[in-house]
Structures are given as structure tokens and as C-alpha cells.
PDB file of C-alpha atoms and ligand atoms in Angstrom:
ATOM      1  CA  UNK A  28     -87.527  80.076-159.705  1.00 83.00           C
ATOM      2  CA  UNK A  29     -84.878  81.631-157.176  1.00 95.00           C
ATOM      3  CA  UNK A  30     -83.275  85.079-157.269  1.00 96.00           C
ATOM      4  CA  UNK A  31     -81.062  85.823-160.049  1.00 94.00           C
ATOM      5  CA  UNK A  32     -77.959  87.815-159.181  1.00 96.00           C
ATOM      6  CA  UNK A  33     -76.194  89.540-162.019  1.00 96.00           C
ATOM      7  CA  UNK A  34     -72.376  89.263-161.238  1.00 95.00           C
ATOM      8  CA  UNK A  35     -70.026  92.171-162.142  1.00 97.00           C
ATOM      9  CA  UNK A  36     -66.352  92.638-162.217  1.00 97.00           C
ATOM     10  CA  UNK A  37     -63.742  95.220-163.365  1.00 98.00           C
ATOM     11  CA  UNK A  38     -62.654  93.130-166.437  1.00 98.00           C
ATOM     12  CA  UNK A  39     -65.411  93.592-168.924  1.00 98.00           C
ATOM     13  CA  UNK A  40     -64.908  91.979-172.442  1.00 97.00           C
ATOM     14  CA  UNK A  41     -63.430  94.127-175.289  1.00 97.00           C
ATOM     15  CA  UNK A  42     -64.171  97.403-173.457  1.00 98.00           C
ATOM     16  CA  UNK A  43     -63.707 100.456-175.430  1.00 98.00           C
ATOM     17  CA  UNK A  44     -63.048 103.449-173.256  1.00 98.00           C
ATOM     18  CA  UNK A  45     -62.736 107.203-173.693  1.00 98.00           C
ATOM     19  CA  UNK A  46     -61.073 109.652-171.335  1.00 99.00           C
ATOM     20  CA  UNK A  47     -61.507 113.366-171.329  1.00 98.00           C
ATOM     21  CA  UNK A  48     -59.060 115.381-169.031  1.00 98.00           C
ATOM     22  CA  UNK A  49     -59.476 118.895-167.969  1.00 98.00           C
ATOM     23  CA  UNK A  50     -56.438 121.109-168.540  1.00 98.00           C
ATOM     24  CA  UNK A  51     -57.198 123.192-165.427  1.00 96.00           C
ATOM     25  CA  UNK A  52     -54.635 122.161-162.556  1.00 96.00           C
ATOM     26  CA  UNK A  53     -53.096 119.907-165.211  1.00 98.00           C
ATOM     27  CA  UNK A  54     -50.336 118.902-162.848  1.00 97.00           C
ATOM     28  CA  UNK A  55     -53.057 117.167-161.004  1.00 98.00           C
ATOM     29  CA  UNK A  56     -55.198 115.963-163.733  1.00 98.00           C
ATOM     30  CA  UNK A  57     -52.282 114.331-165.391  1.00 98.00           C
ATOM     31  CA  UNK A  58     -51.557 112.101-162.524  1.00 98.00           C
ATOM     32  CA  UNK A  59     -55.336 111.236-162.435  1.00 98.00           C
ATOM     33  CA  UNK A  60     -54.881 110.317-166.211  1.00 98.00           C
ATOM     34  CA  UNK A  61     -51.705 108.155-165.364  1.00 98.00           C
ATOM     35  CA  UNK A  62     -53.910 106.442-162.634  1.00 98.00           C
ATOM     36  CA  UNK A  63     -56.765 105.710-164.796  1.00 98.00           C
ATOM     37  CA  UNK A  64     -54.599 104.420-167.578  1.00 98.00           C
ATOM     38  CA  UNK A  65     -52.832 102.204-165.183  1.00 98.00           C
ATOM     39  CA  UNK A  66     -56.143 100.610-163.818  1.00 98.00           C
ATOM     40  CA  UNK A  67     -57.515 100.202-167.395  1.00 98.00           C
ATOM     41  CA  UNK A  68     -54.483  98.443-168.870  1.00 98.00           C
ATOM     42  CA  UNK A  69     -54.059  96.423-165.646  1.00 98.00           C
ATOM     43  CA  UNK A  70     -57.740  95.103-166.157  1.00 98.00           C
ATOM     44  CA  UNK A  71     -57.059  94.080-169.597  1.00 98.00           C
ATOM     45  CA  UNK A  72     -58.271  97.057-171.684  1.00 98.00           C
ATOM     46  CA  UNK A  73     -56.145  97.106-174.808  1.00 98.00           C
ATOM     47  CA  UNK A  74     -54.256 100.343-175.843  1.00 98.00           C
ATOM     48  CA  UNK A  75     -56.201 100.326-179.238  1.00 98.00           C
ATOM     49  CA  UNK A  76     -59.363 100.536-177.368  1.00 98.00           C
ATOM     50  CA  UNK A  77     -58.598 103.790-175.384  1.00 98.00           C
ATOM     51  CA  UNK A  78     -58.951 107.138-176.506  1.00 98.00           C
ATOM     52  CA  UNK A  79     -57.797 110.342-174.615  1.00 98.00           C
ATOM     53  CA  UNK A  80     -58.887 113.906-175.214  1.00 98.00           C
ATOM     54  CA  UNK A  81     -58.496 117.117-173.289  1.00 98.00           C
ATOM     55  CA  UNK A  82     -60.876 120.003-172.702  1.00 98.00           C
ATOM     56  CA  UNK A  83     -60.130 123.549-171.330  1.00 98.00           C
ATOM     57  CA  UNK A  84     -61.789 123.129-167.754  1.00 97.00           C
ATOM     58  CA  UNK A  85     -64.024 121.049-165.734  1.00 97.00           C
ATOM     59  CA  UNK A  86     -67.029 123.115-166.874  1.00 96.00           C
ATOM     60  CA  UNK A  87     -66.325 121.707-170.439  1.00 98.00           C
ATOM     61  CA  UNK A  88     -66.187 118.186-169.379  1.00 98.00           C
ATOM     62  CA  UNK A  89     -69.920 117.307-169.809  1.00 98.00           C
ATOM     63  CA  UNK A  90     -69.912 118.517-173.512  1.00 98.00           C
ATOM     64  CA  UNK A  91     -66.543 117.117-174.222  1.00 98.00           C
ATOM     65  CA  UNK A  92     -67.757 113.713-173.071  1.00 98.00           C
ATOM     66  CA  UNK A  93     -70.935 114.000-175.169  1.00 98.00           C
ATOM     67  CA  UNK A  94     -68.710 114.949-178.238  1.00 98.00           C
ATOM     68  CA  UNK A  95     -66.690 111.867-177.575  1.00 98.00           C
ATOM     69  CA  UNK A  96     -69.609 109.559-177.271  1.00 98.00           C
ATOM     70  CA  UNK A  97     -71.087 111.031-180.521  1.00 98.00           C
ATOM     71  CA  UNK A  98     -68.186 110.377-182.452  1.00 98.00           C
ATOM     72  CA  UNK A  99     -66.565 107.353-181.341  1.00 97.00           C
ATOM     73  CA  UNK A 100     -67.931 103.821-180.461  1.00 98.00           C
ATOM     74  CA  UNK A 101     -67.367 103.648-176.915  1.00 98.00           C
ATOM     75  CA  UNK A 102     -68.672 101.679-173.975  1.00 98.00           C
ATOM     76  CA  UNK A 103     -68.054 104.442-171.570  1.00 98.00           C
ATOM     77  CA  UNK A 104     -66.067 107.536-170.754  1.00 98.00           C
ATOM     78  CA  UNK A 105     -63.920 108.814-167.595  1.00 99.00           C
ATOM     79  CA  UNK A 106     -64.250 112.469-166.967  1.00 98.00           C
ATOM     80  CA  UNK A 107     -61.198 113.787-165.098  1.00 98.00           C
ATOM     81  CA  UNK A 108     -60.930 117.388-163.452  1.00 98.00           C
ATOM     82  CA  UNK A 109     -59.938 119.274-160.391  1.00 97.00           C
ATOM     83  CA  UNK A 110     -61.800 122.147-159.097  1.00 96.00           C
ATOM     84  CA  UNK A 111     -59.912 123.985-156.220  1.00 95.00           C
ATOM     85  CA  UNK A 112     -61.877 126.327-153.962  1.00 92.00           C
ATOM     86  CA  UNK A 113     -59.029 128.614-153.684  1.00 79.00           C
ATOM     87  CA  UNK A 114     -58.531 128.717-157.239  1.00 62.00           C
ATOM     88  CA  UNK A 115     -61.779 130.057-158.222  1.00 64.00           C
ATOM     89  CA  UNK A 116     -64.416 132.363-156.853  1.00 70.00           C
ATOM     90  CA  UNK A 117     -66.924 130.348-158.930  1.00 85.00           C
ATOM     91  CA  UNK A 118     -65.975 127.082-157.022  1.00 90.00           C
ATOM     92  CA  UNK A 119     -69.631 126.110-156.348  1.00 89.00           C
ATOM     93  CA  UNK A 120     -71.123 127.208-159.853  1.00 92.00           C
ATOM     94  CA  UNK A 121     -68.333 125.119-161.490  1.00 93.00           C
ATOM     95  CA  UNK A 122     -68.836 122.082-159.358  1.00 95.00           C
ATOM     96  CA  UNK A 123     -72.379 122.180-159.754  1.00 95.00           C
ATOM     97  CA  UNK A 124     -72.495 122.437-163.437  1.00 96.00           C
ATOM     98  CA  UNK A 125     -69.992 119.567-163.901  1.00 97.00           C
ATOM     99  CA  UNK A 126     -71.587 117.406-161.470  1.00 97.00           C
ATOM    100  CA  UNK A 127     -75.204 117.814-163.042  1.00 98.00           C
ATOM    101  CA  UNK A 128     -73.553 117.798-166.552  1.00 98.00           C
ATOM    102  CA  UNK A 129     -72.118 114.626-166.034  1.00 98.00           C
ATOM    103  CA  UNK A 130     -75.227 113.048-164.659  1.00 98.00           C
ATOM    104  CA  UNK A 131     -77.173 114.235-167.534  1.00 98.00           C
ATOM    105  CA  UNK A 132     -74.807 112.725-170.035  1.00 98.00           C
ATOM    106  CA  UNK A 133     -75.017 109.296-168.092  1.00 98.00           C
ATOM    107  CA  UNK A 134     -78.707 109.561-168.319  1.00 98.00           C
ATOM    108  CA  UNK A 135     -79.202 110.867-171.794  1.00 98.00           C
ATOM    109  CA  UNK A 136     -76.378 108.590-173.541  1.00 98.00           C
ATOM    110  CA  UNK A 137     -77.581 105.350-171.584  1.00 97.00           C
ATOM    111  CA  UNK A 138     -73.551 104.998-171.464  1.00 98.00           C
ATOM    112  CA  UNK A 139     -71.566 105.109-168.191  1.00 98.00           C
ATOM    113  CA  UNK A 140     -69.627 108.272-167.622  1.00 98.00           C
ATOM    114  CA  UNK A 141     -67.152 107.972-164.509  1.00 98.00           C
ATOM    115  CA  UNK A 142     -67.150 111.129-162.410  1.00 98.00           C
ATOM    116  CA  UNK A 143     -63.355 111.563-161.662  1.00 98.00           C
ATOM    117  CA  UNK A 144     -63.725 115.256-160.702  1.00 98.00           C
ATOM    118  CA  UNK A 145     -61.852 116.274-157.506  1.00 97.00           C
ATOM    119  CA  UNK A 146     -63.537 119.399-155.574  1.00 95.00           C
ATOM    120  CA  UNK A 147     -61.071 120.388-152.830  1.00 95.00           C
ATOM    121  CA  UNK A 148     -60.334 123.204-150.647  1.00 94.00           C
ATOM    122  CA  UNK A 149     -56.573 123.479-151.710  1.00 94.00           C
ATOM    123  CA  UNK A 150     -53.882 122.056-153.843  1.00 94.00           C
ATOM    124  CA  UNK A 151     -52.632 120.017-150.996  1.00 95.00           C
ATOM    125  CA  UNK A 152     -55.953 117.940-150.650  1.00 96.00           C
ATOM    126  CA  UNK A 153     -55.926 117.478-154.254  1.00 97.00           C
ATOM    127  CA  UNK A 154     -52.364 116.129-154.376  1.00 97.00           C
ATOM    128  CA  UNK A 155     -53.076 113.715-151.514  1.00 96.00           C
ATOM    129  CA  UNK A 156     -55.705 111.989-153.809  1.00 97.00           C
ATOM    130  CA  UNK A 157     -53.562 111.468-157.001  1.00 97.00           C
ATOM    131  CA  UNK A 158     -50.570 109.432-155.691  1.00 95.00           C
ATOM    132  CA  UNK A 159     -49.838 105.732-156.398  1.00 91.00           C
ATOM    133  CA  UNK A 160     -52.272 104.816-153.505  1.00 93.00           C
ATOM    134  CA  UNK A 161     -55.825 105.951-153.641  1.00 94.00           C
ATOM    135  CA  UNK A 162     -55.530 107.645-156.997  1.00 98.00           C
ATOM    136  CA  UNK A 163     -59.056 109.083-157.715  1.00 98.00           C
ATOM    137  CA  UNK A 164     -58.371 108.827-161.559  1.00 98.00           C
ATOM    138  CA  UNK A 165     -57.788 105.030-160.935  1.00 98.00           C
ATOM    139  CA  UNK A 166     -60.786 104.748-158.873  1.00 98.00           C
ATOM    140  CA  UNK A 167     -62.948 106.242-161.525  1.00 98.00           C
ATOM    141  CA  UNK A 168     -61.648 103.978-164.000  1.00 98.00           C
ATOM    142  CA  UNK A 169     -62.704 101.115-161.675  1.00 98.00           C
ATOM    143  CA  UNK A 170     -66.150 102.265-161.427  1.00 98.00           C
ATOM    144  CA  UNK A 171     -66.412 102.707-165.143  1.00 98.00           C
ATOM    145  CA  UNK A 172     -65.095  99.053-165.741  1.00 98.00           C
ATOM    146  CA  UNK A 173     -67.707  97.783-163.129  1.00 98.00           C
ATOM    147  CA  UNK A 174     -70.626  99.693-164.955  1.00 98.00           C
ATOM    148  CA  UNK A 175     -69.555  98.352-168.385  1.00 98.00           C
ATOM    149  CA  UNK A 176     -69.456  94.925-166.939  1.00 98.00           C
ATOM    150  CA  UNK A 177     -72.987  95.364-165.262  1.00 98.00           C
ATOM    151  CA  UNK A 178     -74.306  96.422-168.820  1.00 97.00           C
ATOM    152  CA  UNK A 179     -72.767  93.448-170.398  1.00 97.00           C
ATOM    153  CA  UNK A 180     -73.845  90.857-167.996  1.00 97.00           C
ATOM    154  CA  UNK A 181     -77.527  92.361-167.947  1.00 96.00           C
ATOM    155  CA  UNK A 182     -77.505  91.704-171.632  1.00 93.00           C
ATOM    156  CA  UNK A 183     -76.388  88.138-171.374  1.00 84.00           C
TER     157      UNK A 183
HETATM  158  C1  DLZ B  26     -62.511 129.756-164.692  1.00 81.96           C
HETATM  159  C2  DLZ B  26     -62.084 128.490-163.826  1.00 81.96           C
HETATM  160  C3  DLZ B  26     -61.564 128.652-162.514  1.00 81.96           C
HETATM  161  C4  DLZ B  26     -61.406 129.998-161.837  1.00 81.96           C
HETATM  162  N1  DLZ B  26     -61.247 127.554-161.654  1.00 81.96           N
HETATM  163  C5  DLZ B  26     -61.307 126.308-162.213  1.00 81.96           C
HETATM  164  C6  DLZ B  26     -60.784 125.258-161.499  1.00 81.96           C
HETATM  165  O1  DLZ B  26     -60.462 125.301-160.272  1.00 81.96           O
HETATM  166  N2  DLZ B  26     -60.915 123.908-161.994  1.00 81.96           N
HETATM  167  C7  DLZ B  26     -61.358 123.785-163.322  1.00 81.96           C
HETATM  168  O2  DLZ B  26     -61.487 122.784-163.893  1.00 81.96           O
HETATM  169  N3  DLZ B  26     -61.657 124.956-164.154  1.00 81.96           N
HETATM  170  C8  DLZ B  26     -61.542 126.243-163.599  1.00 81.96           C
HETATM  171  N4  DLZ B  26     -62.097 127.122-164.284  1.00 81.96           N
HETATM  172  C9  DLZ B  26     -62.214 127.162-165.875  1.00 81.96           C
HETATM  173  C10 DLZ B  26     -63.746 126.445-166.034  1.00 81.96           C
HETATM  174  O3  DLZ B  26     -63.985 125.215-165.848  1.00 81.96           O
HETATM  175  C11 DLZ B  26     -64.082 126.950-167.583  1.00 81.96           C
HETATM  176  O4  DLZ B  26     -63.128 126.260-168.489  1.00 81.96           O
HETATM  177  C12 DLZ B  26     -64.033 128.300-168.103  1.00 81.96           C
HETATM  178  O5  DLZ B  26     -64.979 128.974-167.184  1.00 81.96           O
HETATM  179  C13 DLZ B  26     -64.414 128.717-169.520  1.00 81.96           C
HETATM  180  O6  DLZ B  26     -65.674 128.012-169.726  1.00 81.96           O
END
């Protein structure tokens, strides 16, 4: 028997997706949300299968994602936040907490949680990553869709 390759794509069937958006730097996270929604809809995810909620800051993202997974039947969640070095003396702590926290939710839940958290030196760097092209919210959405597809196809 030959090697069996599992195909993946960014258009999983009937995907149910949650998005949690941090309110800190909301002028930037709002654009990431727009980018994520555009990619989800462009890849066939129906409005009725998308749920969006906000949380106070990036530090809260992991628990907010866990709340969402515990309360709604979702295939995965996109976590969106922006931590700016100039904006916090706790930059490293917040970055480390959210990175490890999201990783833990991935592993504990067995559901994909896409890491759409920008960690930049300043607002300019963050704004450069949330335009029409190369929108990091959209990229996180693509990663999530591919992970949902991988799980679906492994089960087939
Ligand atoms: C407190 C804080 C600071 C100073 N900076 C940021 C930031 O740049 N990005 C962000 O998402 N959140 C920041 N926060 C808020 C923390 O994430 C958290 O909401 C608070 O410490 C309350 O737990």
C-alpha cells in the first residue's frame, strides 16, 4: 500500500467558527475582524455559522476563547488582539500569557484556535499588518479553515 496523503483546503464543509476580539487597540483589532470575516465568507462560511464576541484585552483572550468553546458548538475559534510594546510596560508578560494561553486552549480543547495576535513595537507596524493586503486577521482565518479541513479530512 502506498503512502496516503491527507488533502486539506480552506473550504471545510459547514464550518462553525467563533471569533474573539480584544478591545485594546480596537482601531486595529476592528480591521483584523473585518479581514477575518472577509476570508471566512469568501471561503463559504455562512453568516449563521459565525459568532463574534469581544473581551477586554489580549490577556483575556485564552479564557474568552475557552468560554466560547464551552458554550457553543464550534469547529474552531480565531483569537484577535494587538499588543504594542510602547503601549505597555508589561509587553513581554502579556505576549507570553496570551501565546501560552492560546496554545493551552488548542491542546486542552482539541479544537483549533488560530493565533491572530499582533505583537509590534509601535502602532505603525500594527497598522501595516491590517490593510486590505496581508491582513493578519484574514491570515488567521485562513489558518483556522485549513485546520478545520485537516480534522474533517482525517476523519473521512
Ligand atoms: C494593560 C494592557 C496594556 C498596558 N497594554 C495592552 C496592549 O497593548 N494590548 C492588549 O491587548 N492589552 C493590553 N493591556 C490589557 C491586558 O491585556 C488586560 O486586559 C488587563 O491587564 C486586564 O487583565
